[in-house]
mmCIF file of C-alpha atoms in Angstrom:
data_model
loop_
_atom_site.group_PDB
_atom_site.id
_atom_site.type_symbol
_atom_site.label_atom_id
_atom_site.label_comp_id
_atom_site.label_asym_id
_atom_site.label_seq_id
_atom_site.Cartn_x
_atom_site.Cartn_y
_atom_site.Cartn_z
ATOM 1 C CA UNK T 1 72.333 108.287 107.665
ATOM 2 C CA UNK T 2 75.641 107.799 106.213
ATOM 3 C CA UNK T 3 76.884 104.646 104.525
ATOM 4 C CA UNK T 4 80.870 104.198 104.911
ATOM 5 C CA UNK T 5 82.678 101.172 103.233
ATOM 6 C CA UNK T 6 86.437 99.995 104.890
ATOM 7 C CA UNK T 7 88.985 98.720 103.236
ATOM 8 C CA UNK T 8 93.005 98.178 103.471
ATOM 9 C CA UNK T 9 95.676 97.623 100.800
ATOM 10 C CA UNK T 10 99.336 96.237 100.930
ATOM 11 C CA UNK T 11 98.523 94.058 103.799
ATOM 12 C CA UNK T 12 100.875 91.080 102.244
ATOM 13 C CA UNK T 13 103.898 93.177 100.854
ATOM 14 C CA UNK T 14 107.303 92.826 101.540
ATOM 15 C CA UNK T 15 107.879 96.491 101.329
ATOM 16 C CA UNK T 16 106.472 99.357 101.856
ATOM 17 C CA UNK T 17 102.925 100.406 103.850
ATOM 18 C CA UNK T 18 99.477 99.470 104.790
ATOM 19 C CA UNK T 19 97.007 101.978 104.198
ATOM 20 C CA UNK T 20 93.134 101.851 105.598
ATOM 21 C CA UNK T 21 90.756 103.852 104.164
ATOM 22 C CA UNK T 22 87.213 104.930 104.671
ATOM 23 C CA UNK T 23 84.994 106.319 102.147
ATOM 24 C CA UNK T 24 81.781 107.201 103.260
ATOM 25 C CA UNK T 25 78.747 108.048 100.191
ATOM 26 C CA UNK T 26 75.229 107.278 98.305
ATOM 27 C CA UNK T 27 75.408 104.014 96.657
ATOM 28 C CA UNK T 28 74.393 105.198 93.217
ATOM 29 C CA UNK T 29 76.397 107.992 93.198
ATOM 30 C CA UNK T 30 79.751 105.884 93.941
ATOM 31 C CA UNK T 31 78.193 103.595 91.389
ATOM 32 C CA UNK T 32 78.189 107.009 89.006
ATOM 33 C CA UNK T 33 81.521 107.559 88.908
ATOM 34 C CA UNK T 34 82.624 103.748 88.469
ATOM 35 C CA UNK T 35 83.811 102.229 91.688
ATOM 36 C CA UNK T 36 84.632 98.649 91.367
ATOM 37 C CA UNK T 37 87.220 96.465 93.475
ATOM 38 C CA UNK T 38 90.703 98.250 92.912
ATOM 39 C CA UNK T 39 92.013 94.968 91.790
ATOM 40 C CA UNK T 40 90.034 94.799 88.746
ATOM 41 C CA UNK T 41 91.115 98.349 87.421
ATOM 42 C CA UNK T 42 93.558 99.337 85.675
ATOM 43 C CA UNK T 43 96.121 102.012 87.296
ATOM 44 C CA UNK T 44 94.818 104.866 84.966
ATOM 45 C CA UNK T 45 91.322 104.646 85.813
ATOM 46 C CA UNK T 46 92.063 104.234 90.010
ATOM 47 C CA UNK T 47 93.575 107.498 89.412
ATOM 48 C CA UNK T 48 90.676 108.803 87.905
ATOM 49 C CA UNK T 49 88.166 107.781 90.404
ATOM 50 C CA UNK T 50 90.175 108.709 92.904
ATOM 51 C CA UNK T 51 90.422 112.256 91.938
ATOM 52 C CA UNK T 52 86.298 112.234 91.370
ATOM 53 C CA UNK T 53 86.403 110.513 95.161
ATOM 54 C CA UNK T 54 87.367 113.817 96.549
ATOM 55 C CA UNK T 55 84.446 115.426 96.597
ATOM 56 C CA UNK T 56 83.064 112.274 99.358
ATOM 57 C CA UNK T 57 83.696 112.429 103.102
ATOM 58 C CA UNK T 58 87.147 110.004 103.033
ATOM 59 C CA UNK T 59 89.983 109.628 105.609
ATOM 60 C CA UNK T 60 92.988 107.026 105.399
ATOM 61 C CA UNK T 61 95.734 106.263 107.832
ATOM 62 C CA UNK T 62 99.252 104.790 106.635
ATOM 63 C CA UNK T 63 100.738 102.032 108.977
ATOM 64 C CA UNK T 64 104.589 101.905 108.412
ATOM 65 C CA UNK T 65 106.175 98.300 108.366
ATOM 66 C CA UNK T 66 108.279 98.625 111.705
ATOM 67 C CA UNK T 67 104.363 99.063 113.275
ATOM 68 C CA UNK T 68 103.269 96.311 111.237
ATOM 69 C CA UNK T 69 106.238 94.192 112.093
ATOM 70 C CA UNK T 70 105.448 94.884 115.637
ATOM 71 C CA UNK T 71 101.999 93.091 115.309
ATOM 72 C CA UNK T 72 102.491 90.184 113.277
ATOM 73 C CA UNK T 73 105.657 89.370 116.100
ATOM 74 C CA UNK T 74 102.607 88.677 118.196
ATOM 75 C CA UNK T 75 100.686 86.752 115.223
ATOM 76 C CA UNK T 76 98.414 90.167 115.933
ATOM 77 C CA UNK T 77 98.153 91.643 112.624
ATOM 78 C CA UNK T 78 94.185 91.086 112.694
ATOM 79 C CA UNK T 79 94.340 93.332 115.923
ATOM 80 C CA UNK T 80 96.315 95.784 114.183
ATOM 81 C CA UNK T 81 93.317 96.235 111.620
ATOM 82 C CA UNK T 82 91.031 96.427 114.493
ATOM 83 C CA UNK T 83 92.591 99.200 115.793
ATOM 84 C CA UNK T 84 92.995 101.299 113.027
ATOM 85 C CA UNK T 85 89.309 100.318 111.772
ATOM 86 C CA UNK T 86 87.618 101.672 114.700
ATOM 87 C CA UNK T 87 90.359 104.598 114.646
ATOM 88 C CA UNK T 88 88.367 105.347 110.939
ATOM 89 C CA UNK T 89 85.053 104.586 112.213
ATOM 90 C CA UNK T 90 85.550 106.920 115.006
ATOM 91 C CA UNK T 91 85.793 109.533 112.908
ATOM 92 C CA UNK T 92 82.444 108.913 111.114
ATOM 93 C CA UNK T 93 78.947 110.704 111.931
ATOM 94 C CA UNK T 94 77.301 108.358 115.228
ATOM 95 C CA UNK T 95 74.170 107.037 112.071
ATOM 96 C CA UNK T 96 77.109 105.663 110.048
ATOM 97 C CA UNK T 97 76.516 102.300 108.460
ATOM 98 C CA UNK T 98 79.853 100.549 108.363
ATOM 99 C CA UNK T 99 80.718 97.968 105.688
ATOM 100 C CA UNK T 100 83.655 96.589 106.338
ATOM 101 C CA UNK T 101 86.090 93.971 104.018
ATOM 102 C CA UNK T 102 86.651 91.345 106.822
ATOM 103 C CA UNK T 103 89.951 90.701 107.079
ATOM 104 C CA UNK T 104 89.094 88.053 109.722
ATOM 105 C CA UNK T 105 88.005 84.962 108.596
ATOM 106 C CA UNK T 106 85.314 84.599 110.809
ATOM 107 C CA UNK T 107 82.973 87.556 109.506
ATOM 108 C CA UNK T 108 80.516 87.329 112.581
ATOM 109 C CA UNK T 109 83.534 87.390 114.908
ATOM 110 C CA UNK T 110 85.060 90.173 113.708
ATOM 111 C CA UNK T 111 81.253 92.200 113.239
ATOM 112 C CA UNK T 112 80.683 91.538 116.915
ATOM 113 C CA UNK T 113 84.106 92.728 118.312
ATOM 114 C CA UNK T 114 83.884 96.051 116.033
ATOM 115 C CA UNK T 115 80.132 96.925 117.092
ATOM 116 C CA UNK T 116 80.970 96.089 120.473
ATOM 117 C CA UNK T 117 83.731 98.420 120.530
ATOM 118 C CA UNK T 118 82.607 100.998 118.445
ATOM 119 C CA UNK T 119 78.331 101.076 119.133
ATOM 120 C CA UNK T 120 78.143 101.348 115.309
ATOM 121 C CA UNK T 121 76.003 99.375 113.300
ATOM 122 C CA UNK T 122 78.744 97.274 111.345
ATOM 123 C CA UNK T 123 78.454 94.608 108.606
ATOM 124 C CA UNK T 124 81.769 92.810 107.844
ATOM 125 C CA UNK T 125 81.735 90.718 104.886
ATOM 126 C CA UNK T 126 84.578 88.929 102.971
ATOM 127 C CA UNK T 127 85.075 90.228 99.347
ATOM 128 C CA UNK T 128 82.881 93.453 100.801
ATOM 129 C CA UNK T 129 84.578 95.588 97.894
ATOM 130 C CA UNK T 130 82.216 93.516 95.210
ATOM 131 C CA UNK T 131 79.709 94.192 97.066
ATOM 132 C CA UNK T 132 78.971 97.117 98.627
ATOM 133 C CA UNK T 133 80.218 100.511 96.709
ATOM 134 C CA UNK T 134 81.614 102.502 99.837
ATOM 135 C CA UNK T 135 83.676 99.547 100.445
ATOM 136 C CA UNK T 136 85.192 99.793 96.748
ATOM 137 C CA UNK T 137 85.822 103.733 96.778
ATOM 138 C CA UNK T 138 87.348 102.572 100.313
ATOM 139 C CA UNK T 139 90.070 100.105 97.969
ATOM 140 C CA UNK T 140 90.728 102.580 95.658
ATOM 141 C CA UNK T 141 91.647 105.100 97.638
ATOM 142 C CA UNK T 142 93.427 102.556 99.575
ATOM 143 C CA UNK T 143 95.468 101.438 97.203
ATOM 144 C CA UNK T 144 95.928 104.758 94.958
ATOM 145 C CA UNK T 145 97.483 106.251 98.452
ATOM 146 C CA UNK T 146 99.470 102.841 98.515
ATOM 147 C CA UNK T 147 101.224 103.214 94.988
ATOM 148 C CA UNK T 148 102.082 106.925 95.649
ATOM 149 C CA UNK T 149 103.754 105.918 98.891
ATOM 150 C CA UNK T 150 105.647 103.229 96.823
ATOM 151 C CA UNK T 151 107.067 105.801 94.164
ATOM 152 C CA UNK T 152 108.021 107.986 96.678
ATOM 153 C CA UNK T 153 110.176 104.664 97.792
ATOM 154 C CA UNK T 154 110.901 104.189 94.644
ATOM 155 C CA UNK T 155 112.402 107.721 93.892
ATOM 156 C CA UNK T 156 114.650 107.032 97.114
ATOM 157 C CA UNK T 157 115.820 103.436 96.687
ATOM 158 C CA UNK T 158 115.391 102.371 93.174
ATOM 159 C CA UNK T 159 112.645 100.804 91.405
ATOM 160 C CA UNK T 160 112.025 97.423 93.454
ATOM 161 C CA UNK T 161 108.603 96.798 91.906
ATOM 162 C CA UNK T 162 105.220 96.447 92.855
ATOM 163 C CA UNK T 163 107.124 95.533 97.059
ATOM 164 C CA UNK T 164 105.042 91.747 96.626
ATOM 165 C CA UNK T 165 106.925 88.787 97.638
ATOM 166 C CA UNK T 166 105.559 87.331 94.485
ATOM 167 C CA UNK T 167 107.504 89.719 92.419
ATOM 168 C CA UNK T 168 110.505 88.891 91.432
ATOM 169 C CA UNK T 169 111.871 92.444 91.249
ATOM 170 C CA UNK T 170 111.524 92.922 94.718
ATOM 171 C CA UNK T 171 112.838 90.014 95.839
ATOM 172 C CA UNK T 172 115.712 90.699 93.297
ATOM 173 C CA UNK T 173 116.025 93.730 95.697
ATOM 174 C CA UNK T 174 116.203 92.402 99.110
ATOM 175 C CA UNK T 175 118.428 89.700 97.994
ATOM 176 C CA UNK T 176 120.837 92.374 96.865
ATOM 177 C CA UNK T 177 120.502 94.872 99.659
ATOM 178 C CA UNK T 178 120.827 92.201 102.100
ATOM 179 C CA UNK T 179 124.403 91.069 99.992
ATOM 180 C CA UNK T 180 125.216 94.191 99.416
ATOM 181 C CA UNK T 181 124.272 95.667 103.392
ATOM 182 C CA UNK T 182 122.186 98.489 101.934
ATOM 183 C CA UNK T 183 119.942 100.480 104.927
ATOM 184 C CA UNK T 184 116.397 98.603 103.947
ATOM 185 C CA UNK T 185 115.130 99.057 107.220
ATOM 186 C CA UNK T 186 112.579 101.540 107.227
ATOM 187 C CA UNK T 187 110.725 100.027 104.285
ATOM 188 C CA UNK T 188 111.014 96.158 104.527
ATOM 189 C CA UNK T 189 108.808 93.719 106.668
ATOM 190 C CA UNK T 190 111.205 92.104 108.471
ATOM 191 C CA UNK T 191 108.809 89.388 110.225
ATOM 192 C CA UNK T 192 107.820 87.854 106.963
ATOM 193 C CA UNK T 193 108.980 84.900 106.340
ATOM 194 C CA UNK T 194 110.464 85.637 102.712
ATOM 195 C CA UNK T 195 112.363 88.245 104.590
ATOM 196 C CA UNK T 196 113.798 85.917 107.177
ATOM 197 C CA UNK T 197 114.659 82.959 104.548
ATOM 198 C CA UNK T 198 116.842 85.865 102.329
ATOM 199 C CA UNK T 199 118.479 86.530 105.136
ATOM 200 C CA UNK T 200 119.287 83.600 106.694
ATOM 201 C CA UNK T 201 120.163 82.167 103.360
ATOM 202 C CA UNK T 202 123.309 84.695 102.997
ATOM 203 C CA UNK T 203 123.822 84.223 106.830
ATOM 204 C CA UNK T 204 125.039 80.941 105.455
ATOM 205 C CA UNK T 205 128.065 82.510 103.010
#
């Protein structure tokens, strides 16, 4: 029976992707090699559990903002997860445990709706990548795959930092390529509301 954890990163960005990711392994072998949240390690050693995670049965998908933007126009983002999480869990042997960081708040809700559409045995649970192992491989190769999609933006467009509204380089950025009428389309979230105050705001001069 194999145990898979779920996880996403860059679900709040202003730029750039969302990546899911599944990472499917023996507890105390993930625990081996040093899985912990993402969050709570540093950039060198994600990339060095990452490159140890390759050896474990893994897939990730990479959800572009004009998808995401599509969602969230709906207030749908949570069914945007959904979809791609039973996308991964499709993909997983029929005996697959599934731990899953709930990105509803309603754990039980969100359980039910992914067993009932997957017939998987599924156990959502908020902060799931402190708990369960497979579910923090699952955020670091989440969010390794993440920052690698973000250089690549960067190499194109200039460094904009980390793509968080709370960074003040990015919004620096948008500010500027909004003044400025630089092509930001492909990579900006243009249903957030930071987005939509920058730009209204120079609507205004």
């Amino acid at each position: 029976m194999a145990k898979c954890g779920i996880d996403e990163a860059g679900r709040g960005p202003l730029i750039g992707p969302m990546v899911m990711a599944v990472v499917c392994g023996n507890s105390s072998d993930l625990k081996h090699i040093g899985v912990a949240d993402s969050k709570k390690l540093s950039p060198k050693r994600r990339e060095s559990i990452y490159k140890e995670l390759s050896g474990f049965m893994q897939n990730h998908i990479i959800i572009s903002p004009a998808e995401i933007d599509s969602y969230v126009r709906d207030k749908k983002l949570n069914v945007m997860e959904e979809h791609y999480a039973l996308q991964l869990i499709s993909l997983l042997p029929a005996d697959s445990v599934i731990y899953v960081d709930s990105f509803d708040v309603d754990e039980s809700r969100l359980e039910s709706k992914l067993q009932s559409a997957s017939g998987r045995e599924i156990i959502c649970r908020h902060h799931a990548d402190d708990i369960y192992p497979q579910v923090s491989a699952a955020s670091i190769v989440a969010k390794v795959i993440r920052d690698s999609e973000i250089e690549k933006l960067h190499d194109k467009f200039g460094d904009f930092g980390s793509g968080y509204p709370s960074d003040p380089r990015t919004v620096h950025f948008v500010e500027n390529a909004i003044k400025d009428h630089v092509n930001i389309d492909s990579i900006v979230r243009h249903e957030w509301k930071t987005y939509k105050n920058m730009f209204n705001s120079k609507l205004r001069y």
